[in-house]
Each structure stands twice: as structure tokens, then as C-alpha cells.
Coordinates of C-alpha atoms in Angstrom, one line a residue:
M30 CA 36.0 153.2 68.4
N31 CA 33.9 152.0 70.6
L32 CA 34.3 149.0 71.3
L33 CA 30.6 147.9 72.4
T34 CA 29.5 149.0 68.9
N35 CA 29.9 145.2 68.6
T36 CA 29.5 143.8 71.5
A37 CA 30.7 139.8 70.4
V38 CA 34.2 141.0 70.2
L39 CA 33.7 141.2 74.0
G40 CA 30.9 138.4 74.5
I41 CA 33.1 136.5 72.3
G42 CA 36.7 137.6 72.2
L43 CA 37.2 137.6 75.6
P44 CA 36.4 134.0 77.1
L45 CA 38.4 132.8 74.1
A46 CA 41.1 135.1 74.3
P47 CA 44.1 132.3 75.7
I48 CA 43.1 130.9 72.3
T49 CA 44.5 134.3 70.3
W50 CA 46.7 134.4 72.8
A51 CA 48.6 130.6 71.8
F52 CA 47.5 131.1 68.4
G53 CA 46.8 134.3 67.1
S54 CA 43.7 135.6 66.2
V55 CA 42.2 134.0 62.3
A56 CA 42.2 131.1 65.2
T57 CA 40.2 132.4 67.5
L58 CA 38.1 133.4 65.0
N59 CA 38.1 130.0 63.4
V60 CA 37.4 128.1 66.6
A61 CA 33.7 130.4 66.7
L62 CA 32.4 129.5 63.5
T63 CA 33.0 126.2 64.3
L64 CA 32.0 125.7 67.7
S65 CA 28.4 128.5 66.9
P66 CA 26.0 126.0 64.9
F67 CA 27.5 123.4 67.2
L68 CA 26.5 125.5 70.8
S69 CA 23.2 127.0 69.5
A70 CA 21.7 123.2 68.1
L71 CA 23.2 122.0 71.9
A72 CA 21.1 124.7 73.3
M73 CA 18.3 123.7 71.3
Y74 CA 18.5 120.0 72.8
V75 CA 19.0 121.5 76.5
L76 CA 15.4 123.3 76.4
M77 CA 13.7 120.3 74.5
R78 CA 15.0 117.8 77.2
R79 CA 12.0 120.0 79.6
W80 CA 9.3 118.6 77.2
V81 CA 10.4 115.5 75.5
S82 CA 11.6 111.8 77.1
W83 CA 13.3 110.6 73.4
R84 CA 16.6 111.6 73.3
P85 CA 16.7 111.7 69.6
A86 CA 13.2 114.0 69.5
A87 CA 15.8 116.6 71.1
F88 CA 18.3 115.9 68.7
G89 CA 16.4 116.4 65.2
A90 CA 15.7 119.8 66.8
G91 CA 18.6 120.9 67.4
L92 CA 19.5 120.1 63.9
L93 CA 17.2 122.5 62.8
Y94 CA 17.9 125.2 64.8
G95 CA 21.4 125.0 65.1
F96 CA 22.3 124.1 61.4
S97 CA 19.3 125.7 59.8
P98 CA 20.0 127.3 56.4
Y99 CA 20.5 131.1 58.4
L100 CA 22.6 130.3 60.7
L101 CA 25.1 128.9 58.2
F102 CA 24.1 130.9 56.2
T103 CA 25.5 134.1 59.0
L104 CA 28.6 132.3 59.2
T105 CA 29.7 132.6 55.4
N106 CA 30.2 136.8 56.8
A107 CA 31.4 135.0 59.8
H108 CA 28.5 137.3 61.4
L109 CA 29.5 135.8 64.5
M110 CA 26.7 138.0 66.3
L111 CA 24.3 136.2 64.9
G112 CA 25.3 132.8 64.5
M113 CA 26.0 132.3 68.0
A114 CA 22.7 131.4 69.1
F115 CA 22.7 129.2 72.2
V116 CA 21.4 132.1 74.3
P117 CA 17.5 132.0 73.0
P118 CA 16.8 128.6 73.5
L119 CA 18.2 128.9 77.0
V120 CA 15.8 131.9 77.5
V121 CA 12.8 130.1 76.3
A122 CA 13.3 127.1 78.4
C123 CA 14.2 129.7 81.6
L124 CA 10.5 130.9 80.6
D125 CA 9.4 128.4 80.7
E126 CA 10.7 127.8 84.2
V127 CA 9.0 130.7 85.2
L128 CA 5.5 130.5 83.7
V129 CA 4.7 127.1 83.4
R130 CA 7.0 124.8 86.2
Q131 CA 7.8 127.1 88.9
Q132 CA 9.6 124.2 90.4
A133 CA 12.9 126.2 90.9
R134 CA 13.6 128.9 93.5
P135 CA 12.2 132.3 91.2
L136 CA 14.7 134.3 93.0
L137 CA 17.3 132.0 91.5
T138 CA 15.3 131.3 87.5
G139 CA 14.7 135.2 87.4
L140 CA 18.4 135.8 87.7
T141 CA 19.9 133.2 85.3
L142 CA 16.9 134.6 83.2
A143 CA 19.1 138.1 83.9
L144 CA 22.5 137.1 83.0
L145 CA 21.5 135.8 79.8
V146 CA 19.7 138.2 78.6
V147 CA 23.0 140.3 79.7
V148 CA 25.4 137.5 77.7
Q149 CA 23.4 138.2 74.5
F150 CA 23.8 141.5 74.9
F151 CA 27.6 140.5 74.9
V152 CA 26.9 138.8 72.2
G153 CA 25.0 140.6 69.7
T154 CA 22.2 143.0 70.7
E155 CA 21.1 142.8 67.8
V156 CA 19.0 139.2 68.4
L157 CA 19.0 140.8 71.9
V158 CA 16.3 142.5 70.8
I159 CA 14.9 140.2 68.1
M160 CA 14.4 137.7 70.8
L161 CA 13.1 139.8 73.5
I162 CA 10.3 140.7 70.9
G163 CA 9.2 136.6 70.2
A164 CA 9.9 135.6 73.8
G165 CA 7.2 139.5 74.2
I166 CA 5.3 137.3 71.5
G167 CA 4.5 134.7 73.4
I168 CA 3.9 135.8 77.2
V169 CA 1.4 137.9 75.1
L170 CA 0.3 134.5 73.8
M171 CA 0.3 132.7 77.6
I172 CA -1.3 135.4 79.5
L173 CA -4.6 135.7 76.4
F174 CA -4.9 131.7 76.7
G175 CA -4.3 132.0 80.6
L176 CA -7.5 134.4 80.5
G177 CA -9.5 131.2 79.9
H178 CA -8.6 129.8 82.7
M179 CA -8.1 132.1 85.9
S180 CA -7.4 129.8 88.2
I181 CA -4.4 129.0 86.8
L182 CA -3.1 132.3 86.0
R183 CA -4.0 133.2 89.3
A184 CA -1.8 129.9 91.1
R185 CA 1.3 131.4 89.3
A186 CA 1.3 135.2 89.2
H187 CA 3.1 135.5 92.4
Y188 CA 6.0 133.6 91.0
A189 CA 6.2 135.4 87.3
L190 CA 6.7 138.5 89.0
V191 CA 9.0 137.9 91.2
A192 CA 10.8 135.9 89.3
F193 CA 10.3 138.8 86.6
G194 CA 11.2 141.4 88.9
T195 CA 14.8 140.0 90.0
A196 CA 15.0 139.2 85.9
V197 CA 14.6 143.0 85.4
A198 CA 16.3 144.6 88.5
S199 CA 19.3 141.9 87.8
A200 CA 19.9 143.1 84.2
T201 CA 19.3 146.6 84.5
V202 CA 22.5 146.9 87.2
L203 CA 24.1 145.1 85.1
L204 CA 24.4 146.5 81.5
A205 CA 23.1 150.4 83.1
Y206 CA 27.0 151.3 82.2
P207 CA 27.1 148.7 79.1
L208 CA 24.5 150.1 77.6
W209 CA 24.7 153.7 78.2
F210 CA 29.0 152.6 77.2
A211 CA 27.1 152.1 74.0
V212 CA 24.3 154.2 73.1
A213 CA 25.6 157.8 74.3
G214 CA 29.9 156.3 75.0
P215 CA 33.1 157.5 73.8
A216 CA 32.2 157.5 69.8
H217 CA 29.2 155.8 69.6
L218 CA 27.3 155.8 67.0
P219 CA 23.9 158.5 66.9
G220 CA 21.1 157.8 65.5
N221 CA 21.1 155.3 62.3
I222 CA 23.7 153.2 62.4
W223 CA 23.8 152.5 58.8
G224 CA 22.6 156.0 57.8
P225 CA 19.4 157.6 56.6
N226 CA 19.1 156.4 53.8
N227 CA 19.4 153.0 55.4
I228 CA 18.2 150.1 52.6
D229 CA 18.3 146.9 54.7
S230 CA 14.6 147.1 56.2
Y231 CA 14.3 145.8 52.4
G232 CA 16.1 143.5 52.8
G233 CA 13.3 140.4 54.4
T234 CA 12.0 137.2 53.1
S235 CA 10.3 136.0 50.3
E236 CA 7.5 133.7 50.7
G237 CA 7.9 131.7 47.6
S238 CA 11.8 130.8 48.8
Y239 CA 10.2 129.0 51.8
L240 CA 9.2 126.1 50.4
V241 CA 11.5 126.0 47.4
P242 CA 14.7 127.1 47.7
A243 CA 16.0 130.7 45.9
A244 CA 18.6 130.1 43.2
P245 CA 21.8 131.8 44.0
N246 CA 21.6 135.6 43.3
P247 CA 24.5 136.1 40.6
I248 CA 24.7 140.2 42.1
N249 CA 25.8 139.0 45.7
T250 CA 27.7 137.0 44.5
A251 CA 30.0 138.8 43.0
L252 CA 29.7 141.3 45.7
N253 CA 31.5 139.2 48.0
R254 CA 34.0 137.9 45.8
S255 CA 34.8 141.9 45.0
F256 CA 34.3 143.1 48.8
G257 CA 37.0 139.9 50.5
G258 CA 33.0 138.4 52.1
Y259 CA 32.3 134.6 51.4
Q260 CA 34.1 133.4 47.7
A261 CA 31.9 130.6 47.1
P262 CA 27.6 131.3 45.8
T263 CA 25.7 132.3 48.3
F264 CA 22.7 130.6 49.3
S265 CA 19.4 131.5 50.9
A266 CA 18.9 131.6 54.5
Q267 CA 15.2 130.7 54.7
Y268 CA 14.8 127.8 53.2
F269 CA 12.1 125.6 55.0
G270 CA 11.7 122.6 52.6
I271 CA 8.1 121.5 51.9
G272 CA 8.4 118.3 54.0
I273 CA 8.7 120.1 57.2
V274 CA 5.9 121.6 56.5
V275 CA 3.7 119.0 56.3
V276 CA 5.4 117.6 59.6
L277 CA 4.2 120.2 61.8
I278 CA 0.7 121.1 60.3
A279 CA 0.2 116.9 60.0
G280 CA 1.7 117.0 63.6
F281 CA -0.2 120.1 65.1
I282 CA -3.8 118.5 63.8
V283 CA -2.9 114.9 65.3
W284 CA -1.7 116.1 68.5
R285 CA -3.3 119.8 68.7
R286 CA -4.3 119.5 71.8
D287 CA -0.2 120.2 73.0
V288 CA -0.8 123.8 74.2
R289 CA 2.8 123.9 73.2
L290 CA 2.3 123.6 69.5
W291 CA -0.2 125.9 69.9
L292 CA 2.1 128.8 71.0
F293 CA 5.0 128.0 69.1
G294 CA 3.2 127.6 66.0
A295 CA 1.8 131.4 67.3
V296 CA 5.1 132.6 67.5
G297 CA 6.4 131.6 64.3
L298 CA 3.9 132.2 62.1
I299 CA 4.1 136.0 63.3
S300 CA 7.3 136.4 63.0
V301 CA 7.3 135.4 59.1
P302 CA 5.1 138.3 57.9
L303 CA 8.0 140.0 60.5
S304 CA 10.5 139.0 58.5
L305 CA 9.4 140.3 55.2
G306 CA 10.8 143.8 55.8
L307 CA 9.0 146.6 53.7
R308 CA 8.5 146.0 50.3
Q309 CA 8.0 149.3 47.6
G310 CA 4.7 149.6 46.3
S311 CA 3.0 147.1 49.3
W312 CA 1.6 146.9 52.6
T313 CA 4.1 144.8 55.6
P314 CA 3.9 144.8 59.2
W315 CA 7.6 146.2 59.2
R316 CA 6.2 149.6 58.4
L317 CA 4.5 150.4 61.8
F318 CA 7.5 149.5 63.6
V319 CA 10.5 150.8 61.0
R320 CA 10.0 154.4 62.3
L321 CA 10.7 153.5 66.4
P322 CA 14.7 154.0 67.4
E323 CA 14.3 151.7 69.0
L324 CA 13.8 148.9 66.1
A325 CA 15.4 151.1 63.6
N326 CA 18.5 149.3 62.7
I327 CA 16.8 145.8 62.8
I328 CA 17.1 143.9 59.4
P329 CA 13.7 141.9 58.9
M330 CA 15.5 139.2 57.7
R331 CA 17.2 138.0 60.8
F332 CA 13.6 136.9 62.4
L333 CA 14.2 134.1 61.2
M334 CA 15.8 133.0 63.8
V335 CA 12.3 133.0 65.8
T336 CA 10.9 131.0 63.0
Y337 CA 13.7 129.1 63.3
L338 CA 13.4 128.0 66.6
A339 CA 9.9 127.7 67.5
A340 CA 9.5 125.1 64.4
A341 CA 12.4 123.4 66.1
V342 CA 10.3 123.2 69.3
M343 CA 7.2 122.5 66.9
L344 CA 9.3 119.7 65.2
G345 CA 11.1 118.5 68.3
L346 CA 7.8 117.5 70.0
I347 CA 5.5 116.0 66.7
I348 CA 8.8 113.5 67.1
D349 CA 8.8 112.7 69.9
H350 CA 4.7 112.1 69.8
T351 CA 5.2 110.4 67.1
Y352 CA 8.0 108.1 68.6
A353 CA 5.0 107.7 72.3
E354 CA 2.4 106.8 70.5
V355 CA 3.9 104.4 68.0
G356 CA 5.3 103.0 71.1
R357 CA 1.7 103.1 73.3
R358 CA 0.2 101.1 70.5
R359 CA 2.5 98.2 69.7
T360 CA 2.3 98.0 73.2
A361 CA -1.8 97.8 73.1
T362 CA -0.9 95.4 70.6
S363 CA 1.2 92.9 72.1
S364 CA -1.5 91.7 74.7
D365 CA -3.1 90.2 71.9
A366 CA -0.6 89.5 69.8
S367 CA -1.5 85.8 69.5
A368 CA -4.6 85.9 68.0
R369 CA -3.2 87.3 65.1
P370 CA -1.1 85.8 62.4
Q371 CA 2.7 85.1 62.6
R372 CA 4.0 87.4 60.5
W373 CA 1.2 90.3 61.5
R374 CA 3.0 89.6 64.9
R375 CA 6.0 90.2 65.1
T376 CA 5.7 93.5 62.9
L377 CA 3.8 94.9 65.0
V378 CA 5.0 93.8 68.5
W379 CA 8.9 94.6 66.7
P380 CA 10.0 96.7 69.7
K381 CA 12.4 99.1 67.4
L382 CA 9.2 99.9 65.8
P383 CA 8.7 103.6 67.4
S384 CA 12.4 104.1 67.1
I385 CA 11.8 104.0 63.3
A386 CA 8.8 105.9 63.3
G387 CA 10.2 108.9 64.4
V388 CA 13.4 108.7 62.6
V389 CA 11.0 108.8 59.3
V390 CA 9.2 112.2 60.5
A391 CA 12.3 113.5 61.0
A392 CA 13.3 112.4 58.0
I393 CA 11.1 113.5 56.1
A394 CA 11.3 117.2 57.8
L395 CA 15.3 117.5 58.0
V396 CA 16.6 115.6 54.9
P397 CA 15.2 118.6 52.3
I398 CA 17.0 120.9 54.5
A399 CA 19.8 118.7 54.3
W400 CA 20.4 118.3 50.3
F401 CA 19.9 121.7 49.8
L402 CA 22.7 123.1 51.6
S403 CA 24.5 119.7 50.5
G404 CA 25.6 122.0 47.1
S405 CA 27.3 124.3 49.7
I406 CA 28.7 122.3 52.1
P407 CA 31.6 122.4 53.8
L408 CA 31.7 126.1 53.5
A409 CA 34.4 127.2 51.6
T410 CA 36.8 129.0 53.4
Q411 CA 40.3 131.0 51.9
P412 CA 43.9 131.1 53.4
T413 CA 44.7 134.0 54.8
Y414 CA 47.4 135.9 53.1
I415 CA 49.3 139.2 54.4
P416 CA 51.2 141.3 52.3
T417 CA 55.4 141.1 52.6
W418 CA 55.4 144.3 53.9
F419 CA 53.1 143.7 56.8
R420 CA 55.0 140.9 57.9
T421 CA 58.2 142.8 57.8
V422 CA 58.1 146.4 57.4
A423 CA 54.6 146.3 60.4
P424 CA 56.4 144.6 63.1
H425 CA 59.0 147.6 63.5
L426 CA 57.2 150.9 62.7
R427 CA 57.8 153.0 65.7
G428 CA 56.2 156.3 67.5
H429 CA 52.6 157.0 66.5
Q430 CA 52.0 156.0 63.2
V431 CA 48.5 156.4 61.6
L432 CA 48.9 154.2 58.3
L433 CA 46.1 154.4 55.2
V434 CA 45.7 151.3 53.6
F435 CA 45.2 150.1 50.4
P436 CA 42.7 149.0 49.1
A437 CA 40.3 151.5 50.6
A438 CA 37.9 150.8 49.3
Y439 CA 34.5 150.2 52.2
G440 CA 33.5 147.2 54.0
I441 CA 37.0 146.2 51.9
E442 CA 38.6 144.8 55.2
S443 CA 42.0 142.7 54.5
S444 CA 43.4 145.5 56.2
M445 CA 41.6 145.0 59.7
T446 CA 43.5 141.2 59.6
W447 CA 46.5 143.2 58.3
Q448 CA 46.8 145.2 61.4
V449 CA 46.4 142.8 63.1
L450 CA 48.4 139.7 62.8
A451 CA 51.4 142.5 62.5
G452 CA 50.8 143.7 66.0
M453 CA 48.4 146.3 66.5
D454 CA 52.0 148.2 67.2
Y455 CA 49.8 151.3 64.7
S456 CA 46.6 152.8 63.9
M457 CA 45.3 153.1 60.7
V458 CA 42.1 154.8 58.9
N459 CA 40.6 151.8 57.1
Q460 CA 38.1 150.4 59.2
G461 CA 34.9 148.2 58.4
G462 CA 31.2 148.0 59.8
P463 CA 28.6 151.5 59.8
G464 CA 31.8 153.5 62.3
G465 CA 33.2 153.8 58.4
A466 CA 29.7 154.4 57.0
P467 CA 31.0 157.3 53.9
F468 CA 28.4 159.6 55.3
R469 CA 30.0 159.6 59.3
L470 CA 33.2 160.8 58.0
G471 CA 32.4 164.7 58.2
R472 CA 35.1 166.9 56.5
E473 CA 36.8 164.1 54.9
A474 CA 34.1 162.1 53.3
N475 CA 34.8 163.3 49.2
G476 CA 38.3 162.7 50.0
A477 CA 37.0 158.9 51.3
T478 CA 34.6 158.4 48.2
I479 CA 37.6 159.3 45.9
L480 CA 39.4 156.6 47.5
D481 CA 36.5 154.3 47.6
R482 CA 36.3 155.0 43.7
V483 CA 40.3 154.2 43.6
S484 CA 40.0 151.4 45.1
Y485 CA 37.0 149.7 44.0
R486 CA 36.8 147.0 40.9
F487 CA 33.5 147.4 39.9
G488 CA 32.7 150.1 37.0
P489 CA 34.6 152.1 34.4
A490 CA 38.5 153.2 35.3
P491 CA 37.9 156.2 37.5
T492 CA 39.1 159.7 35.9
V493 CA 40.8 161.7 38.7
T494 CA 40.5 165.4 38.7
R495 CA 42.2 169.0 40.6
S496 CA 39.4 168.6 42.9
D497 CA 39.4 165.2 44.1
I498 CA 43.5 165.7 44.3
V499 CA 42.9 168.7 46.6
A500 CA 39.4 166.2 48.6
V501 CA 42.7 163.3 49.0
R502 CA 44.8 166.0 50.3
R503 CA 42.4 167.6 53.1
A504 CA 41.5 163.9 54.2
L505 CA 44.7 162.5 54.5
S506 CA 45.5 165.8 56.9
G507 CA 41.7 165.5 58.7
W508 CA 43.2 162.0 59.5
G509 CA 46.0 162.7 60.4
V510 CA 47.7 160.1 58.3
T511 CA 51.7 159.4 58.7
T512 CA 52.0 156.8 56.0
V513 CA 50.4 154.9 53.2
V514 CA 50.5 151.9 52.1
L515 CA 50.0 150.2 48.3
P516 CA 50.4 146.6 48.3
D517 CA 51.8 145.4 45.2
Q518 CA 52.3 141.9 45.4
K519 CA 50.7 140.2 42.2
E520 CA 49.9 136.8 44.1
L521 CA 47.3 138.2 46.6
P522 CA 43.4 137.5 46.0
P523 CA 41.6 139.9 43.4
F524 CA 40.1 141.5 46.7
D525 CA 43.0 142.6 48.1
Q526 CA 44.1 144.8 44.8
V527 CA 43.1 147.8 43.0
P528 CA 42.3 148.2 39.6
S529 CA 45.2 149.9 38.8
V530 CA 48.5 150.4 41.3
T531 CA 49.3 152.8 39.0
T532 CA 46.4 155.6 39.2
V533 CA 46.4 155.5 43.2
A534 CA 50.1 155.7 43.6
T535 CA 49.6 158.6 41.5
L536 CA 46.7 160.0 42.8
I537 CA 49.0 159.5 46.3
T538 CA 52.0 161.3 44.5
A539 CA 49.6 164.2 43.8
A540 CA 47.7 164.5 46.6
I541 CA 51.0 164.4 49.0
G542 CA 53.7 166.0 46.5
R543 CA 56.8 163.1 47.0
P544 CA 57.1 159.9 45.0
P545 CA 56.4 156.6 47.3
I546 CA 59.0 154.2 47.5
W547 CA 59.3 151.3 46.4
Q548 CA 59.6 148.6 50.1
S549 CA 58.5 144.5 50.0
N550 CA 56.5 144.4 47.6
A551 CA 54.6 147.7 48.3
W552 CA 54.7 150.9 47.6
V553 CA 55.1 154.1 50.5
W554 CA 55.1 157.0 51.1
T555 CA 56.6 158.3 54.6
K556 CA 56.0 161.5 56.4
V557 CA 52.9 162.3 55.2
N558 CA 52.1 164.7 57.5
R559 CA 54.2 166.7 56.3
P560 CA 53.7 166.7 52.9
A561 CA 55.3 168.6 50.1
S562 CA 53.1 170.8 47.6
P563 CA 50.3 168.9 45.5
A564 CA 50.3 168.5 42.3
Y565 CA 47.4 170.3 41.2
T566 CA 47.6 168.1 37.8
S567 CA 44.1 168.8 35.3
K568 CA 42.2 165.6 34.5
S569 CA 43.2 165.6 31.3
Q570 CA 46.7 165.8 32.2
F571 CA 46.3 163.2 34.8
L572 CA 45.4 161.0 32.3
R573 CA 47.6 161.4 30.3
C574 CA 50.6 160.7 33.4
T575 CA 48.6 157.1 33.8
A576 CA 47.8 156.2 30.2
G577 CA 50.8 157.2 28.9
A578 CA 53.4 155.2 30.8
A579 CA 55.0 152.5 29.8
G580 CA 57.2 149.7 30.8
G581 CA 56.5 147.3 33.8
E582 CA 54.4 148.5 36.6
A583 CA 57.1 149.6 38.3
A584 CA 58.5 151.7 35.7
S585 CA 54.4 152.9 35.3
V586 CA 54.3 154.1 38.9
H587 CA 57.8 155.8 38.5
A588 CA 56.7 157.4 34.8
A589 CA 53.1 158.5 36.0
S590 CA 54.5 160.1 39.6
V591 CA 57.6 162.1 37.8
C592 CA 54.6 162.6 34.8
V593 CA 52.4 164.1 37.6
L594 CA 54.6 166.2 39.9
S595 CA 56.1 168.2 37.0
S596 CA 52.8 168.7 35.5
S597 CA 51.4 170.6 38.6
S598 CA 49.6 173.8 37.7
P599 CA 48.7 176.5 40.6
R600 CA 45.1 175.6 42.0
Q601 CA 42.2 177.5 41.0

């Protein structure tokens, strides 16, 4: 496995390694998931403090960005490479220094920008590309604005060139080897990481769901529950609500002289059509980019990060403008308050009025989103279940062991957790992510598909043919499997159990030519790399063996195994 296939393994895993050493990997994951929205919100707060004088305005912007439906949605599937989004706001702060303020030394600013790019590379490369696209859009818009103000453009050009030159040179040096390792190093994933028929580009946003929250998708919810993903109903990642749209439009109109509102409004609006993805029967802007190799692996919906970032900046500016404007009006009216009635005098000079006005604007924007999320927060969590075999037997395995663990369906990744908690003392066929996609498995793909089918809990009960047994045997040999483990514990969650233990056990018995042993609540086949003669039974005979086994589960597995081994016919 190429660890840079998912760079978050290093960018997040290494800094949190002390937690892993002290408390284990599950604790580390929980800490990272908990920190993600807070760090993202804090980064937005730091950015906004450059532009606003009222701290609550920066706080409101941080709330919108760090706790947006999009970032919280990414955490429901533990997508830390998306949810740990603290770098983009800090990059915006650096770009503000490079292109506008220009107070720090350009070499230092450029080096800081390069380090942020490196950090983002090791947190998530997809977000890095999306961030660079969003930054590129903003820079182009600023250059177009500068063409109408050539004196300003010329005055800032030298600083910007030095800073950007430093950033590019530094990032190139720091990322040259990691980038090569990720795209061309050992065990890298060539081409489209999700396969030639990838449909992720069709997973875009919907225009209506920006204002009206979409109902939970029952298909997605069912799939998540089946594969061990988020166990509660999924919620829309793109809901903004009417309140924030009203605030942004009204604030833009009132303070339209603020060029930052123009800039981030334009960047946010451009990101919306990019997030639509591809659609059957209609043209979308993503068709211009989907065939570019640099963008082919991006899921368009994830441009929502740019949309929420732009909206958060605009919201912070508008809240601050509201606070300042009401404060100015209060100060102006206090000078002639003595000429007004007493009740008007108390209202106009009330010192808390600017704060109240700012809070009201923030509430109009944020309360609808908070109300929408209230039905899904706190996020649903599940305890980590570990089958008995992985607690008692796996930590004591000796030699180089290669395990095939059930459920073996692609996308069910519980066995990876069991491997970690057992001490990583063995290798394993099972894997998640694009590396385990069937199209990457070569000669073993047919066998993997059959194992996937008998592990999958959707659809009709699978049937097993003689060619299936041949394919599974070939896959076990090609993978170098030494042990097959089939947990059989009713207390495990449904996604950690196969639909029929008898069917799976009989298939593996037929492929290996030996029945399993019962060990610590699991059916186990050892010395798989030295198999006996397989049982090439027919489809009808396999059905008779598995359907005719009577008694309890253990009796069924034993009877079916004996049946299939005794009914073997010569391979044809």
C-alpha cells in the first residue's frame, strides 16, 4: 500500500501519534474528528480578525465555516481529509498579505504560504487542488480589478512576485519527492483512482437544496448502515438557508463599496456551478474540466468548501459593518439626544445597541442552519466491536500470516479496525478505499467479486457455481492467503456479519478442500496456502448442501462442509 494514496495518514496521523501510543488508534480518530470543526472554525476566526474589529463578527464567520453542514457531513463518514479544513482560511490570510497588505517580509510570507500548501498536501490532496482552484479564481479576479487601477497594481507587483516566487520554489522543493511517490512511486494508483467508469462526477449539488433542506436519502442511509458507515439518517451537506442568503444579498447592497464583498461573492458564486458536477441530458460547467487528468478524481460536490468559505467571509464582514454602522449612528445621535424625548434618548444612546444589531444579523443567517442541524446533532456514534478471535487469537499469530477476513465485501472496512486493534501482527487481503476496488485486482478480480457477493446483505441470496469455486481458489492462491477467518457472533452489529455463515463457510471449504475449525467464536481455515483437493461441486449440489443442513448454526456449517466435500465431482 502506498501511504500517500491517502495523505491524511501522515498529515493527521503523525501529529497525533502520541495519542495513538497512549490510548490507541480509535481514540486518535475520535480526537481528530472532534478537533476538525474547531480547528477549521478557529482558522476562519484568525482570518477574519485581519478584517474585522468586532470579535463576535469573526466568531460568527468561524461558526458558519467550521460547523457548516458540509464539514459536519464529511465527519459522519470519518473523511478527515475533507473535514480537517483549517488550511484554506490561513491560505486566504497569506494571499491577503501577498496581494493587499504587504507589511511582512515577502520572503517570509512566501515561505509561510509554501508551508501551508505542504501541510494541506499531507492532510488531503483533493482539498489542496480545490483550494488552489478557488485561490486561482480569486487572484484572477483581483488582477482584473487591478487593470482598472494600474498604479496600485504596479506598486504591489514586485512584492507579490517575490512572495509567490518564494512560495512556488519552496513548495516545489518540499513536495517534489512526496508528489512523485504519490503519483508514480511503489504501489501508486494510476489513472482514475475510482476506475474508468467512475460516476462520482455525477454526485454534484442540487440548486434547490441550497435554500430548502433535502430530505434524508433512504438509499444512502441504507447503504451506510449495511457497510458500517454512518448509522443515522444522512443529512444534506449543502444547506445554506434563506436567512443567510438574505443577509448576504442585503449586506452586499448596503456595503457594496467594500471590494472584499465583491471578491468573495464572485468566488462563491463561481463555485456553485462547479459543484453541480455532471448531469445526464444537460450541460454543466464541470464538463469543461472532467477530462483533465488533474481534475478527473475530484468529486464536484466538494467545491462546497469554497462556497462556505466565501459565505463565511462575507457574513463576518457584514456583521462587522452592521456593528460599526449602528455604533456610528448611535454616536451621532448622542450629541443631540437632549433635544429628543426621554424614551427616544434612552433607545438611541443605549450602548449595547450595536452589539444587539450585530447579533440579530448573525442570528438571521445562522439560526436556520442551526435548526436544520439540530435534528442530526449530536452525531451518531457506535462502539467499536471486536470479534473474540481478534482479541484472543490474532495477537498471538506467528510467522508471516496473510488473512482473508469476512465480511469480505468491498466497502466494509471493519476488518481493518480489527487488524489495528490486534496489533498489526499479520497482513490482510481486505482493504478499503480505491486500492481495494475490484477493477484493480487483476487475476483475482473474479474471486473477489464472488466473495463480495456472499458478504453483501442486499439483494437475493447468492448462488454458487463450480466456476465460482475455481475463481475463489485462484484468488486465495494469488493473494497468498494463509488463514481465512469467518466470525460467527450474533452480538456483532449487522454490518459485521455475513448474510449466511453456512453459505460462506461451505464456499471456502469447497475452494480449500478442508472443513474449518471452530476457534474463539469464528470459523477458521489454516494452512490455506497448502490446500487439499477442491470440491468442484455443481450449483444444484451446493444448494442442496447448504439448504439441507439442519440444526443450529454450528451443526449447519459442519453438515454442509461434509456434504460439499463428499459431493465433489471432477473439474470440467
